[in-house]
mmCIF file of C-alpha atoms in Angstrom:
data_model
loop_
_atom_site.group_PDB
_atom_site.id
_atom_site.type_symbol
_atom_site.label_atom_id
_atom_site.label_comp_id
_atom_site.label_asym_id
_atom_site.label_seq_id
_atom_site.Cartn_x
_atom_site.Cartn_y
_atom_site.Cartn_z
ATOM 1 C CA UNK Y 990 -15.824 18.098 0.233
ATOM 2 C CA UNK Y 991 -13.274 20.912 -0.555
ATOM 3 C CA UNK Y 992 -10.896 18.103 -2.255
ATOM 4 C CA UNK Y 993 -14.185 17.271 -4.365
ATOM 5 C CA UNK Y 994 -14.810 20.610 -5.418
ATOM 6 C CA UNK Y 995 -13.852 22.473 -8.474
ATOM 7 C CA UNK Y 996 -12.251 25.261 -6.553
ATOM 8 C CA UNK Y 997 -9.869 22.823 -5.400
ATOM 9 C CA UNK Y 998 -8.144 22.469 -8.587
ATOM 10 C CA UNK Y 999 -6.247 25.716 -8.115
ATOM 11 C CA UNK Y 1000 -4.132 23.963 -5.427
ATOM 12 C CA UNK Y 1001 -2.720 21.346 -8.172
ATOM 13 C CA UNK Y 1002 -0.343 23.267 -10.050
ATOM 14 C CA UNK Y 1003 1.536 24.175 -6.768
ATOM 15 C CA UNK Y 1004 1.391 20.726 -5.590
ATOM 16 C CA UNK Y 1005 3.181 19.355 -8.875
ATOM 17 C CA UNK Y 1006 6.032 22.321 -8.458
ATOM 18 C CA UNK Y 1007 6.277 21.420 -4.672
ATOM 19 C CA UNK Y 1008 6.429 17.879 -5.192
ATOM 20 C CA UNK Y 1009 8.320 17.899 -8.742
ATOM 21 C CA UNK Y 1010 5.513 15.739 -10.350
ATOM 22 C CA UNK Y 1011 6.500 14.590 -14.018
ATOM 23 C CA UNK Y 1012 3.534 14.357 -15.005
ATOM 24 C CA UNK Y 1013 4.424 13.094 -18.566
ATOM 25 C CA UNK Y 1014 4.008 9.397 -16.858
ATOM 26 C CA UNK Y 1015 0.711 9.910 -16.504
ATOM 27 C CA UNK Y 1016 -2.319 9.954 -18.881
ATOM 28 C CA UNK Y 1017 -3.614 13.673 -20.121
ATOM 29 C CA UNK Y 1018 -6.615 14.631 -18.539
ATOM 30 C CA UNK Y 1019 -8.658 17.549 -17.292
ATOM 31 C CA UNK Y 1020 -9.125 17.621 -13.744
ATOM 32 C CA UNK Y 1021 -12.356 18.773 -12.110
ATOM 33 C CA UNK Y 1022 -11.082 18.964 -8.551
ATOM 34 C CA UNK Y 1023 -8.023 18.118 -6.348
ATOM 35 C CA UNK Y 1024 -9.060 14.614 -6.082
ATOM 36 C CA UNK Y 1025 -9.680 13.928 -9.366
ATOM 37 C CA UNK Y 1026 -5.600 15.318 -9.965
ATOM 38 C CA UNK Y 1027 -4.440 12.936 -7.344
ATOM 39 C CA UNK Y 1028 -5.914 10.007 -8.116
ATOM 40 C CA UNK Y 1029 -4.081 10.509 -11.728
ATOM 41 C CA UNK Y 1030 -3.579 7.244 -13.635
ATOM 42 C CA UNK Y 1031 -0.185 6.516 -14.783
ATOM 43 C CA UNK Y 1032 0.830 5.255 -18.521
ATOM 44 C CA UNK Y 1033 1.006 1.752 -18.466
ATOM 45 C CA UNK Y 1034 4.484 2.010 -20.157
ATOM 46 C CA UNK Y 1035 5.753 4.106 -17.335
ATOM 47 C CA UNK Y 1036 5.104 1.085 -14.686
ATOM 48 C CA UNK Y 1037 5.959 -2.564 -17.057
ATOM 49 C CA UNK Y 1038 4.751 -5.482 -14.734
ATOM 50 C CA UNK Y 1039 7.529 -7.622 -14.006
ATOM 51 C CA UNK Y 1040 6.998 -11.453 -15.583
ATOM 52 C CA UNK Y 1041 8.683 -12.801 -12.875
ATOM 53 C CA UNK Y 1042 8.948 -12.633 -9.105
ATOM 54 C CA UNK Y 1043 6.502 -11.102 -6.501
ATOM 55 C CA UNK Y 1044 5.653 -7.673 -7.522
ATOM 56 C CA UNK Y 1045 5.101 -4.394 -5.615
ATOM 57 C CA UNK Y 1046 1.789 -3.516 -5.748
ATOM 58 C CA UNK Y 1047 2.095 0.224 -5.217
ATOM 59 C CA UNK Y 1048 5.156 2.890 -5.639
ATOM 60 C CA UNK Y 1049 6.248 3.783 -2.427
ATOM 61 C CA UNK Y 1050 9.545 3.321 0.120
ATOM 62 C CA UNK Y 1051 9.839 -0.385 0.984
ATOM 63 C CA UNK Y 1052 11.004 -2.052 4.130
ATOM 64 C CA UNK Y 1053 10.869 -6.151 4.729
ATOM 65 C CA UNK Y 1054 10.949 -7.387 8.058
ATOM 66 C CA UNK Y 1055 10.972 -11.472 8.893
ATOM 67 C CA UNK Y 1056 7.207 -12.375 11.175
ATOM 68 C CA UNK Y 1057 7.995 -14.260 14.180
ATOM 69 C CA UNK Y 1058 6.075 -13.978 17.157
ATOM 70 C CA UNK Y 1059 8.133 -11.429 19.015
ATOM 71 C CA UNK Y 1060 8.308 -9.262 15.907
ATOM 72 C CA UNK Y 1061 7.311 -5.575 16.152
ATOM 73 C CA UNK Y 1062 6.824 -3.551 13.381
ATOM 74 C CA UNK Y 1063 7.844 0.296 13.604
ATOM 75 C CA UNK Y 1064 6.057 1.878 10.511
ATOM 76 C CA UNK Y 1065 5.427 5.801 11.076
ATOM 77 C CA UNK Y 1066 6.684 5.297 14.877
ATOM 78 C CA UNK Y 1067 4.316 3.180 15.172
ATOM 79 C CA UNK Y 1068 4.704 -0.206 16.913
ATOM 80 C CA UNK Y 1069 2.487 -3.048 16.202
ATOM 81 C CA UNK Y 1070 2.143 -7.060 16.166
ATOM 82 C CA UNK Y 1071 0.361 -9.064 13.470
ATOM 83 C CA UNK Y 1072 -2.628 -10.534 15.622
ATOM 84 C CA UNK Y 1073 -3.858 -6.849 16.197
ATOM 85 C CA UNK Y 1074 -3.021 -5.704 12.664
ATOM 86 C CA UNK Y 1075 -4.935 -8.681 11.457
ATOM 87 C CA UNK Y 1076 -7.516 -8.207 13.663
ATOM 88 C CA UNK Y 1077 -6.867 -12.169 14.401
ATOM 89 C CA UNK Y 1078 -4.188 -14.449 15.792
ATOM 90 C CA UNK Y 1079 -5.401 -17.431 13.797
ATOM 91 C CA UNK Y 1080 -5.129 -15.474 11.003
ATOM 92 C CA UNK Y 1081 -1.651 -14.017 11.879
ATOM 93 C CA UNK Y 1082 -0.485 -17.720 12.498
ATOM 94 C CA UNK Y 1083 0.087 -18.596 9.018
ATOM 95 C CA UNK Y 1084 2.314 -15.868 8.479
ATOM 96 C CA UNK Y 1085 4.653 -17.204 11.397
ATOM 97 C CA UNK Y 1086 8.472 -17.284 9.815
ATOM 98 C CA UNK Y 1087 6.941 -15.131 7.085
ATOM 99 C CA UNK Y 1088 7.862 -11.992 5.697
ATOM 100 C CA UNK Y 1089 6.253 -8.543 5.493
ATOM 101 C CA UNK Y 1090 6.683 -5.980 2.795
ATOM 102 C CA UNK Y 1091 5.360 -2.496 4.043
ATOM 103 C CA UNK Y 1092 5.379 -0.018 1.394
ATOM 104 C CA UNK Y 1093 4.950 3.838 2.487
ATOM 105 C CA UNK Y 1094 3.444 6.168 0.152
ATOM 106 C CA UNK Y 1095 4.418 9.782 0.906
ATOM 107 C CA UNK Y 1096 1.768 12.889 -1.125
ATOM 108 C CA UNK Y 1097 4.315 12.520 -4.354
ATOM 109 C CA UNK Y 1098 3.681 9.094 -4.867
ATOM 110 C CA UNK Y 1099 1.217 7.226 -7.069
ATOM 111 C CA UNK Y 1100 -2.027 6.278 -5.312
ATOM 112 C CA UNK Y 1101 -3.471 3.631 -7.506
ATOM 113 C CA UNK Y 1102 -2.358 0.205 -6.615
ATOM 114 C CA UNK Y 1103 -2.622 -3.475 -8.106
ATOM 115 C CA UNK Y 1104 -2.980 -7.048 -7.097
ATOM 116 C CA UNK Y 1105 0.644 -8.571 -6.013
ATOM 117 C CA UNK Y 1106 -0.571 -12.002 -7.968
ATOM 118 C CA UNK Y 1107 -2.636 -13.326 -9.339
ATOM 119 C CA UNK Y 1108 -5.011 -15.588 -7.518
ATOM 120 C CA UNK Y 1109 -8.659 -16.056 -6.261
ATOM 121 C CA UNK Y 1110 -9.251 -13.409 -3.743
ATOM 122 C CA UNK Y 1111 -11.391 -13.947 -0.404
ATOM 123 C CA UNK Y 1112 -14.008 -11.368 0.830
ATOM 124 C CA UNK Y 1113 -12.004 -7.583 1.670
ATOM 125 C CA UNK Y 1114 -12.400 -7.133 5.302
ATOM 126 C CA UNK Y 1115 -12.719 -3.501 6.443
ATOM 127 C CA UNK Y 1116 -11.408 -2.895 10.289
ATOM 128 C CA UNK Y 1117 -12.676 -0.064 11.240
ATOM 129 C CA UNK Y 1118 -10.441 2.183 13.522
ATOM 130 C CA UNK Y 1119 -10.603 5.659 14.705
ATOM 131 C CA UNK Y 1120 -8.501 8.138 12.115
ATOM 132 C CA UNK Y 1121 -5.406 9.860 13.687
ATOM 133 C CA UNK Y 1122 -3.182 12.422 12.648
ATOM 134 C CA UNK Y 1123 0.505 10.749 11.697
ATOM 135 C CA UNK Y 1124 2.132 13.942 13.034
ATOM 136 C CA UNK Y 1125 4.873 12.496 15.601
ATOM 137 C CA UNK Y 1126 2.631 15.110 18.334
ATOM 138 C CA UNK Y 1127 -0.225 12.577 18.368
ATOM 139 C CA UNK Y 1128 2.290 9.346 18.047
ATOM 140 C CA UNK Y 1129 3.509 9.618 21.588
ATOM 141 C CA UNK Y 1130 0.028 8.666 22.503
ATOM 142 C CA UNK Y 1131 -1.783 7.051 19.584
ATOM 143 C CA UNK Y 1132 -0.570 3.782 18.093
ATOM 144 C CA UNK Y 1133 -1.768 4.529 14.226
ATOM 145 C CA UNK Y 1134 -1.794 1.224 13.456
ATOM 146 C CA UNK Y 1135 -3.625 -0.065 15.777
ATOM 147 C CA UNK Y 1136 -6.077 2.879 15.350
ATOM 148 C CA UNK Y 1137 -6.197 2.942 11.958
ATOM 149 C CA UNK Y 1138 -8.689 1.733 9.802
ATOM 150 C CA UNK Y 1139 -7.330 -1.374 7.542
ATOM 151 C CA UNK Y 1140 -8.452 -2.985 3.901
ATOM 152 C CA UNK Y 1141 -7.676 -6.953 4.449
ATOM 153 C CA UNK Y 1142 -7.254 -9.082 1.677
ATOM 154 C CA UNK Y 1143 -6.498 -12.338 1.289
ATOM 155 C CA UNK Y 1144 -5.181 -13.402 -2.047
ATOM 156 C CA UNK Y 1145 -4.744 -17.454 -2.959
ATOM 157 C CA UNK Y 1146 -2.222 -17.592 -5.435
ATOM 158 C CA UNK Y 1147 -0.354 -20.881 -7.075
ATOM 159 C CA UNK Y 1148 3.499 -19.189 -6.780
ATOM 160 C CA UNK Y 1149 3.263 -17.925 -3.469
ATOM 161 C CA UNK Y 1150 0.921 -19.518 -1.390
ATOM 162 C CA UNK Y 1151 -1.882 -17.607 0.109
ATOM 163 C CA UNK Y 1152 -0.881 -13.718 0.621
ATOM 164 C CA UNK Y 1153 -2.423 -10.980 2.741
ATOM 165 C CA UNK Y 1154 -2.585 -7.423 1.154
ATOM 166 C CA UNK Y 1155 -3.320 -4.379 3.590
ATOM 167 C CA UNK Y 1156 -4.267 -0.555 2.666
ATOM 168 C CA UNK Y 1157 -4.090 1.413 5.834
ATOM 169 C CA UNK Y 1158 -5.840 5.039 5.647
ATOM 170 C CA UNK Y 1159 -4.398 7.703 8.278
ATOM 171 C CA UNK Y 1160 -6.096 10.889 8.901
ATOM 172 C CA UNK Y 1161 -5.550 12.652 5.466
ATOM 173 C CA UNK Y 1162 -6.543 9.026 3.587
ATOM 174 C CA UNK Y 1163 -10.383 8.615 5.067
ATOM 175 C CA UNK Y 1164 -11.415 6.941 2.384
ATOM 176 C CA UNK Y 1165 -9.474 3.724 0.975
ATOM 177 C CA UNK Y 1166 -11.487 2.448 -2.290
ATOM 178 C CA UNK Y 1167 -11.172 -0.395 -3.023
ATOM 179 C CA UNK Y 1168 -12.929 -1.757 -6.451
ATOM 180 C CA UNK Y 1169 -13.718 -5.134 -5.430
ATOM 181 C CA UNK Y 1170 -14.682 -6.038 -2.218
ATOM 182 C CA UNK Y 1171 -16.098 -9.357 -2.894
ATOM 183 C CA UNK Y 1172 -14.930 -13.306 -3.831
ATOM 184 C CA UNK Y 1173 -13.037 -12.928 -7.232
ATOM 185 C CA UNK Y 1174 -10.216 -14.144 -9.395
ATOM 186 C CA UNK Y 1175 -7.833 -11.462 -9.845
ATOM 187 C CA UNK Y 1176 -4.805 -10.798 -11.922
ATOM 188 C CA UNK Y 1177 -1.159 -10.041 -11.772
ATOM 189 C CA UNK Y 1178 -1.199 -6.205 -11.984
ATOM 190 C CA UNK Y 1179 -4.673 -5.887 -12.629
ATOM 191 C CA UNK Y 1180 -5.815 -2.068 -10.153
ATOM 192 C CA UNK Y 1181 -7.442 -3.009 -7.291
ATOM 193 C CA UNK Y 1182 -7.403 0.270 -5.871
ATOM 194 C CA UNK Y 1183 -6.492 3.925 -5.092
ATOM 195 C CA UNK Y 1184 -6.283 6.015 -1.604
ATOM 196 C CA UNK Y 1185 -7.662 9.379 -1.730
ATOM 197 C CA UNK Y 1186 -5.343 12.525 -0.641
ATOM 198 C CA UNK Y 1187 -2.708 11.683 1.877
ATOM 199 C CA UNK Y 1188 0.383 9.534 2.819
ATOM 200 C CA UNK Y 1189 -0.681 6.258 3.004
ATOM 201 C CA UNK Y 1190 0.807 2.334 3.399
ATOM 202 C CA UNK Y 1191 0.257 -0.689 1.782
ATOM 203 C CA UNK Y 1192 1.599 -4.153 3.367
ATOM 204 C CA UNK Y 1193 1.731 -7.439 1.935
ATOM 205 C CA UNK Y 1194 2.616 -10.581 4.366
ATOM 206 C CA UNK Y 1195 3.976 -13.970 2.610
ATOM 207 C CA UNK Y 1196 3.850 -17.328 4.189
ATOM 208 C CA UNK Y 1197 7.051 -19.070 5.056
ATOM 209 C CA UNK Y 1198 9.296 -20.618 2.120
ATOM 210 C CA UNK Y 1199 7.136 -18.601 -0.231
ATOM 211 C CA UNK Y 1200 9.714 -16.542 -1.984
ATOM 212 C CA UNK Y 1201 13.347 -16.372 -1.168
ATOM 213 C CA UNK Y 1202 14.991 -13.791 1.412
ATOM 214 C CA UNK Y 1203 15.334 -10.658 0.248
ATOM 215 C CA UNK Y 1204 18.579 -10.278 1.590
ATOM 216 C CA UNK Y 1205 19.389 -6.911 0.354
ATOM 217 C CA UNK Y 1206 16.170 -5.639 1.655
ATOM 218 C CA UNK Y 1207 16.513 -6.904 5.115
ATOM 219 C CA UNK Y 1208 19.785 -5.558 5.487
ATOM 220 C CA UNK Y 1209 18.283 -2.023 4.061
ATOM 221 C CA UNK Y 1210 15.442 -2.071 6.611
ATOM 222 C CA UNK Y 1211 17.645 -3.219 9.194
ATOM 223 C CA UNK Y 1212 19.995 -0.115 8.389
ATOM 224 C CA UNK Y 1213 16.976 2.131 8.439
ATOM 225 C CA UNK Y 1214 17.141 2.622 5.166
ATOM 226 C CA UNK Y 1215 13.640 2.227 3.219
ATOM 227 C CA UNK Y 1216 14.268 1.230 -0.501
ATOM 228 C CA UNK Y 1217 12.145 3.307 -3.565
ATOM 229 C CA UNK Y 1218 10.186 1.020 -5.166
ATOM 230 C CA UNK Y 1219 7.264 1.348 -8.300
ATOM 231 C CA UNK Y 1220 4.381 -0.682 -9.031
ATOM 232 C CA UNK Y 1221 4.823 -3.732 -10.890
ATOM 233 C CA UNK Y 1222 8.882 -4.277 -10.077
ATOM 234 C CA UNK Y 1223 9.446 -7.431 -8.772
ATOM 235 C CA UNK Y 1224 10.653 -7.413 -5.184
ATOM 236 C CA UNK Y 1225 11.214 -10.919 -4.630
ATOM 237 C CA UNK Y 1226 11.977 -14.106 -6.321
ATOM 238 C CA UNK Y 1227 9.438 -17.152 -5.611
ATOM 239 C CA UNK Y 1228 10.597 -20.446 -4.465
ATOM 240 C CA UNK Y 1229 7.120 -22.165 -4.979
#
């Protein structure tokens, strides 16, 4: 409620000098609280969408990892399979061989994201989880992602096959809104999205022989080295 509030908007001018927001990429507007300011949209100059390739469909810190079904994904110390991210192991079946793009947004980042393709998209589904702190104190005990509550999407596109996008809200992201939650077409780009105040992640899983490997980003991720990416730059190039 405090975020909501008007009083709130005296903690955004610190926040841009801690953070070292330019905030000549984003549209002029007066803010009426906190949330308002973080929820910012960007100039659609300052993130072109790529013609070509899959696209990211947030700015954040990308790592790629190949789904087999030993694979365990460490995101925020976190360890998880796909079945119980899914929420299903039929549904995590068709992303055996596959790849997964996990994109971690950290307070700086832009919080508005898009549709990876476009397609016709299935009915959201909203697992509900309890919140938990992402504070390593409460990892030693809490799985986040497992806990978490997650966004579900399945996309149906004609370049890459059927693709899952996930928003996953932590403590400080309660709310993940989402402007669609029904059967739709969508576009290439077009917002689905934003998180409210708080690191968040977005993942996107691709089906086998979808795109090719993104070599350089495995071998990032497999350094432990996450990759800046923005919203709209093409991440990988389709084989379809």
């Amino acid at each position: 409620k405090f975020m909501d509030s008007l009083a709130s908007t005296a903690l955004i001018k610190p926040f841009i000098r801690k953070n070292k927001i330019d905030l000549s990429e984003y549209e002029p507007a007066r803010y009426r609280s906190f949330n308002e300011f973080f929820i910012r949209k960007v100039r659609p100059e300052c993130r072109p969408v790529a013609p070509e390739g899959l696209i990211a469909p947030c700015d954040g810190l990308l790592s790629v990892y190949r789904a087999t079904d030993d694979t365990v994904l460490p995101v925020k110390q976190s360890l998880y399979r796909l079945p119980a991210l899914l929420g299903s192991a039929e549904r995590a079946a068709r992303y055996r061989d596959g790849w997964v793009f996990v994109f971690r947004l950290c307070v700086n980042h832009y919080h508005r994201y898009c549709y990876a393709e476009e397609g016709d998209k299935g009915t959201t589904r909203f697992i509900r989880g309890r919140l938990h702190t992402v504070r390593p104190i409460a990892l030693e005990q809490v799985p986040v992602f497992t806990e978490n509550c997650r966004a579900c999407t399945e996309i149906v596109t004609e370049r890459f096959g059927t693709l899952t996008q996930i928003e996953v809200g932590a403590m400080l992201v309660g709310r993940i809104c989402n402007l669609h939650s029904g059967e739709c077409h969508v576009l290439r780009g077009e917002e689905k999205g934003f998180f409210q105040y708080g690191g968040s992640t977005v993942m996107l899983l691709v089906e086998r022989d979808a795109i090719a490997a993104p070599e350089a980003l495995l071998d990032a991720t497999a350094n432990g080295v996450e990759t800046p990416v923005r919203i709209g730059e093409a991440v990988a190039i389709g084989d379809k």
